[in-house]
């Protein structure tokens, strides 16, 4: 029997929709799309909806393989394992046009960590160049980046080339920690044999203290594995996904909460999960309060608590400042 393995590293897609028609722009809302239509899109990706939580400005979906978030004009899909995320793009664009009226892609971002076993993936996800070729076939010639060490831990990102009259004008920022080398004692909370359910795992692990006052929708899988989406009172989100098996343990944390300094948040996350290694990406546009965080990172983030930085990259990507850092726990 082949050795069991699960790829925790997610593929992350974010699309902002728009229109040059002011009447459509005012009326259109992605949240008008019905659950049955979302299920049809997700079936192409090979994942399913487990639960839904809604606020005034955001619909949050916990999936069988990670998460989906839908707001008025932004769609976020994050899937792990051997899901075929890119297969969703073409039918999604058509669905959005038919139901909502959005006829313009304001911006698109696709990103992921390097896979532990890329040979297990299904086309077009067997390599980053293959993904780039596929995306270029949909959007024309785009821009692709790889940060970190391509022969070790690295992070890939694709976006479209700058286009006139498109782009995200409102403040926008995304922070992501991707963690590996995880202590089995820390990971034990995410087993059904230890925690009764998702709520118990959230409380016992301290996840509920990372961003307090959140409405949390969590799920503990059988026999192990954990996913949680949080919605903050101001409509921002966070999401956590955990693959706890010691042979391939992996944790991701992502949020769009706006801060001018993320050091305290970084520390809270690593205090909960205690990874041996973690990457940190911060992506903020020119209207975000986090737009200058890369300068703070360059000067003052060589060490954060027990974590020593071993890689640091910065880039200006269209209207965004992007930084990638990689840390190792000096006491692990």
PDB file of N, CA and C in Angstrom, residues 276-327:
ATOM      1  N   UNK A 276       8.771  25.261  13.719  1.00  0.00           N
ATOM      2  CA  UNK A 276      10.215  25.329  13.572  1.00  0.00           C
ATOM      3  C   UNK A 276      10.612  26.273  12.455  1.00  0.00           C
ATOM      4  N   UNK A 277       9.752  26.364  11.422  1.00  0.00           N
ATOM      5  CA  UNK A 277      10.004  27.242  10.279  1.00  0.00           C
ATOM      6  C   UNK A 277       8.698  27.919   9.882  1.00  0.00           C
ATOM      7  N   UNK A 278       8.800  29.171   9.444  1.00  0.00           N
ATOM      8  CA  UNK A 278       7.610  29.854   8.939  1.00  0.00           C
ATOM      9  C   UNK A 278       7.998  30.930   7.937  1.00  0.00           C
ATOM     10  N   UNK A 279       7.215  31.026   6.879  1.00  0.00           N
ATOM     11  CA  UNK A 279       7.345  32.169   5.981  1.00  0.00           C
ATOM     12  C   UNK A 279       6.305  33.210   6.385  1.00  0.00           C
ATOM     13  N   UNK A 280       6.592  34.463   6.065  1.00  0.00           N
ATOM     14  CA  UNK A 280       5.676  35.572   6.330  1.00  0.00           C
ATOM     15  C   UNK A 280       5.620  36.430   5.083  1.00  0.00           C
ATOM     16  N   UNK A 281       4.435  36.559   4.505  1.00  0.00           N
ATOM     17  CA  UNK A 281       4.262  37.476   3.386  1.00  0.00           C
ATOM     18  C   UNK A 281       3.291  38.570   3.790  1.00  0.00           C
ATOM     19  N   UNK A 282       3.630  39.801   3.435  1.00  0.00           N
ATOM     20  CA  UNK A 282       2.764  40.948   3.679  1.00  0.00           C
ATOM     21  C   UNK A 282       2.626  41.705   2.362  1.00  0.00           C
ATOM     22  N   UNK A 283       1.386  41.908   1.966  1.00  0.00           N
ATOM     23  CA  UNK A 283       1.054  42.454   0.653  1.00  0.00           C
ATOM     24  C   UNK A 283       0.088  43.605   0.890  1.00  0.00           C
ATOM     25  N   UNK A 284       0.492  44.845   0.610  1.00  0.00           N
ATOM     26  CA  UNK A 284      -0.353  45.995   0.936  1.00  0.00           C
ATOM     27  C   UNK A 284      -0.274  47.037  -0.169  1.00  0.00           C
ATOM     28  N   UNK A 285      -1.448  47.575  -0.558  1.00  0.00           N
ATOM     29  CA  UNK A 285      -1.424  48.593  -1.605  1.00  0.00           C
ATOM     30  C   UNK A 285      -1.160  49.976  -1.026  1.00  0.00           C
ATOM     31  N   UNK A 286      -1.054  50.946  -1.914  1.00  0.00           N
ATOM     32  CA  UNK A 286      -0.575  52.273  -1.515  1.00  0.00           C
ATOM     33  C   UNK A 286      -1.562  53.038  -0.643  1.00  0.00           C
ATOM     34  N   UNK A 287      -2.828  52.586  -0.572  1.00  0.00           N
ATOM     35  CA  UNK A 287      -3.802  53.255   0.293  1.00  0.00           C
ATOM     36  C   UNK A 287      -3.985  52.539   1.631  1.00  0.00           C
ATOM     37  N   UNK A 288      -3.249  51.443   1.857  1.00  0.00           N
ATOM     38  CA  UNK A 288      -3.352  50.683   3.101  1.00  0.00           C
ATOM     39  C   UNK A 288      -2.472  51.297   4.194  1.00  0.00           C
ATOM     40  N   UNK A 289      -2.912  51.152   5.433  1.00  0.00           N
ATOM     41  CA  UNK A 289      -2.081  51.608   6.555  1.00  0.00           C
ATOM     42  C   UNK A 289      -0.814  50.767   6.670  1.00  0.00           C
ATOM     43  N   UNK A 290      -0.786  49.606   6.008  1.00  0.00           N
ATOM     44  CA  UNK A 290       0.385  48.720   6.057  1.00  0.00           C
ATOM     45  C   UNK A 290       1.353  48.961   4.903  1.00  0.00           C
ATOM     46  N   UNK A 291       1.157  50.025   4.142  1.00  0.00           N
ATOM     47  CA  UNK A 291       1.930  50.222   2.913  1.00  0.00           C
ATOM     48  C   UNK A 291       3.430  50.344   3.149  1.00  0.00           C
ATOM     49  N   UNK A 292       3.845  50.827   4.336  1.00  0.00           N
ATOM     50  CA  UNK A 292       5.269  51.013   4.614  1.00  0.00           C
ATOM     51  C   UNK A 292       5.851  49.952   5.539  1.00  0.00           C
ATOM     52  N   UNK A 293       5.103  48.864   5.764  1.00  0.00           N
ATOM     53  CA  UNK A 293       5.574  47.846   6.702  1.00  0.00           C
ATOM     54  C   UNK A 293       6.865  47.192   6.228  1.00  0.00           C
ATOM     55  N   UNK A 294       7.100  47.149   4.907  1.00  0.00           N
ATOM     56  CA  UNK A 294       8.335  46.531   4.409  1.00  0.00           C
ATOM     57  C   UNK A 294       9.575  47.256   4.905  1.00  0.00           C
ATOM     58  N   UNK A 295       9.475  48.572   5.140  1.00  0.00           N
ATOM     59  CA  UNK A 295      10.607  49.326   5.675  1.00  0.00           C
ATOM     60  C   UNK A 295      10.876  48.937   7.125  1.00  0.00           C
ATOM     61  N   UNK A 296       9.794  48.778   7.889  1.00  0.00           N
ATOM     62  CA  UNK A 296       9.923  48.310   9.277  1.00  0.00           C
ATOM     63  C   UNK A 296      10.503  46.900   9.307  1.00  0.00           C
ATOM     64  N   UNK A 297      10.047  46.043   8.410  1.00  0.00           N
ATOM     65  CA  UNK A 297      10.562  44.678   8.343  1.00  0.00           C
ATOM     66  C   UNK A 297      12.052  44.662   8.055  1.00  0.00           C
ATOM     67  N   UNK A 298      12.485  45.461   7.094  1.00  0.00           N
ATOM     68  CA  UNK A 298      13.889  45.471   6.698  1.00  0.00           C
ATOM     69  C   UNK A 298      14.797  45.895   7.851  1.00  0.00           C
ATOM     70  N   UNK A 299      14.354  46.864   8.631  1.00  0.00           N
ATOM     71  CA  UNK A 299      15.218  47.432   9.671  1.00  0.00           C
ATOM     72  C   UNK A 299      15.125  46.728  11.018  1.00  0.00           C
ATOM     73  N   UNK A 300      13.941  46.212  11.374  1.00  0.00           N
ATOM     74  CA  UNK A 300      13.715  45.802  12.765  1.00  0.00           C
ATOM     75  C   UNK A 300      13.203  44.383  12.963  1.00  0.00           C
ATOM     76  N   UNK A 301      13.148  43.578  11.911  1.00  0.00           N
ATOM     77  CA  UNK A 301      12.565  42.248  12.058  1.00  0.00           C
ATOM     78  C   UNK A 301      13.572  41.132  11.803  1.00  0.00           C
ATOM     79  N   UNK A 302      14.840  41.369  12.010  1.00  0.00           N
ATOM     80  CA  UNK A 302      15.824  40.300  11.812  1.00  0.00           C
ATOM     81  C   UNK A 302      15.589  39.161  12.802  1.00  0.00           C
ATOM     82  N   UNK A 303      15.200  39.515  14.002  1.00  0.00           N
ATOM     83  CA  UNK A 303      14.775  38.525  14.988  1.00  0.00           C
ATOM     84  C   UNK A 303      13.443  38.971  15.580  1.00  0.00           C
ATOM     85  N   UNK A 304      12.557  38.005  15.789  1.00  0.00           N
ATOM     86  CA  UNK A 304      11.277  38.250  16.452  1.00  0.00           C
ATOM     87  C   UNK A 304      11.119  37.152  17.497  1.00  0.00           C
ATOM     88  N   UNK A 305      11.293  37.515  18.762  1.00  0.00           N
ATOM     89  CA  UNK A 305      11.258  36.501  19.813  1.00  0.00           C
ATOM     90  C   UNK A 305      12.337  35.458  19.577  1.00  0.00           C
ATOM     91  N   UNK A 306      11.942  34.190  19.491  1.00  0.00           N
ATOM     92  CA  UNK A 306      12.887  33.101  19.248  1.00  0.00           C
ATOM     93  C   UNK A 306      13.174  32.880  17.766  1.00  0.00           C
ATOM     94  N   UNK A 307      12.635  33.706  16.904  1.00  0.00           N
ATOM     95  CA  UNK A 307      12.712  33.460  15.468  1.00  0.00           C
ATOM     96  C   UNK A 307      13.761  34.341  14.797  1.00  0.00           C
ATOM     97  N   UNK A 308      14.630  33.679  14.042  1.00  0.00           N
ATOM     98  CA  UNK A 308      15.699  34.347  13.306  1.00  0.00           C
ATOM     99  C   UNK A 308      15.378  34.339  11.819  1.00  0.00           C
ATOM    100  N   UNK A 309      15.459  35.504  11.188  1.00  0.00           N
ATOM    101  CA  UNK A 309      15.170  35.595   9.764  1.00  0.00           C
ATOM    102  C   UNK A 309      16.358  35.100   8.949  1.00  0.00           C
ATOM    103  N   UNK A 310      16.075  34.236   7.974  1.00  0.00           N
ATOM    104  CA  UNK A 310      17.127  33.709   7.104  1.00  0.00           C
ATOM    105  C   UNK A 310      16.964  34.151   5.652  1.00  0.00           C
ATOM    106  N   UNK A 311      15.794  34.639   5.279  1.00  0.00           N
ATOM    107  CA  UNK A 311      15.556  35.155   3.927  1.00  0.00           C
ATOM    108  C   UNK A 311      14.662  36.379   4.018  1.00  0.00           C
ATOM    109  N   UNK A 312      14.917  37.349   3.133  1.00  0.00           N
ATOM    110  CA  UNK A 312      14.059  38.538   3.083  1.00  0.00           C
ATOM    111  C   UNK A 312      14.088  39.097   1.672  1.00  0.00           C
ATOM    112  N   UNK A 313      12.903  39.254   1.075  1.00  0.00           N
ATOM    113  CA  UNK A 313      12.766  39.838  -0.262  1.00  0.00           C
ATOM    114  C   UNK A 313      11.689  40.903  -0.242  1.00  0.00           C
ATOM    115  N   UNK A 314      11.891  41.953  -1.036  1.00  0.00           N
ATOM    116  CA  UNK A 314      10.880  42.995  -1.198  1.00  0.00           C
ATOM    117  C   UNK A 314      10.664  43.243  -2.692  1.00  0.00           C
ATOM    118  N   UNK A 315       9.453  43.649  -3.030  1.00  0.00           N
ATOM    119  CA  UNK A 315       9.150  43.992  -4.419  1.00  0.00           C
ATOM    120  C   UNK A 315       7.996  44.982  -4.452  1.00  0.00           C
ATOM    121  N   UNK A 316       7.947  45.774  -5.499  1.00  0.00           N
ATOM    122  CA  UNK A 316       6.788  46.625  -5.786  1.00  0.00           C
ATOM    123  C   UNK A 316       6.054  45.959  -6.943  1.00  0.00           C
ATOM    124  N   UNK A 317       4.833  45.556  -6.703  1.00  0.00           N
ATOM    125  CA  UNK A 317       4.028  44.835  -7.682  1.00  0.00           C
ATOM    126  C   UNK A 317       2.801  45.678  -7.995  1.00  0.00           C
ATOM    127  N   UNK A 318       2.817  46.344  -9.141  1.00  0.00           N
ATOM    128  CA  UNK A 318       1.752  47.280  -9.507  1.00  0.00           C
ATOM    129  C   UNK A 318       1.586  48.309  -8.380  1.00  0.00           C
ATOM    130  N   UNK A 319       0.412  48.392  -7.756  1.00  0.00           N
ATOM    131  CA  UNK A 319       0.208  49.385  -6.699  1.00  0.00           C
ATOM    132  C   UNK A 319       0.448  48.809  -5.304  1.00  0.00           C
ATOM    133  N   UNK A 320       1.102  47.660  -5.228  1.00  0.00           N
ATOM    134  CA  UNK A 320       1.306  46.982  -3.947  1.00  0.00           C
ATOM    135  C   UNK A 320       2.784  46.922  -3.571  1.00  0.00           C
ATOM    136  N   UNK A 321       3.044  47.032  -2.282  1.00  0.00           N
ATOM    137  CA  UNK A 321       4.351  46.705  -1.724  1.00  0.00           C
ATOM    138  C   UNK A 321       4.258  45.284  -1.165  1.00  0.00           C
ATOM    139  N   UNK A 322       5.210  44.443  -1.527  1.00  0.00           N
ATOM    140  CA  UNK A 322       5.204  43.041  -1.131  1.00  0.00           C
ATOM    141  C   UNK A 322       6.506  42.701  -0.431  1.00  0.00           C
ATOM    142  N   UNK A 323       6.407  42.029   0.705  1.00  0.00           N
ATOM    143  CA  UNK A 323       7.601  41.537   1.386  1.00  0.00           C
ATOM    144  C   UNK A 323       7.433  40.062   1.710  1.00  0.00           C
ATOM    145  N   UNK A 324       8.521  39.319   1.578  1.00  0.00           N
ATOM    146  CA  UNK A 324       8.565  37.897   1.922  1.00  0.00           C
ATOM    147  C   UNK A 324       9.717  37.695   2.902  1.00  0.00           C
ATOM    148  N   UNK A 325       9.420  37.088   4.053  1.00  0.00           N
ATOM    149  CA  UNK A 325      10.442  36.768   5.052  1.00  0.00           C
ATOM    150  C   UNK A 325      10.342  35.298   5.406  1.00  0.00           C
ATOM    151  N   UNK A 326      11.475  34.710   5.748  1.00  0.00           N
ATOM    152  CA  UNK A 326      11.472  33.326   6.207  1.00  0.00           C
ATOM    153  C   UNK A 326      12.221  33.255   7.524  1.00  0.00           C
ATOM    154  N   UNK A 327      11.605  32.588   8.512  1.00  0.00           N
ATOM    155  CA  UNK A 327      12.156  32.527   9.874  1.00  0.00           C
ATOM    156  C   UNK A 327      12.348  31.100  10.339  1.00  0.00           C
TER     157      UNK A 327
END
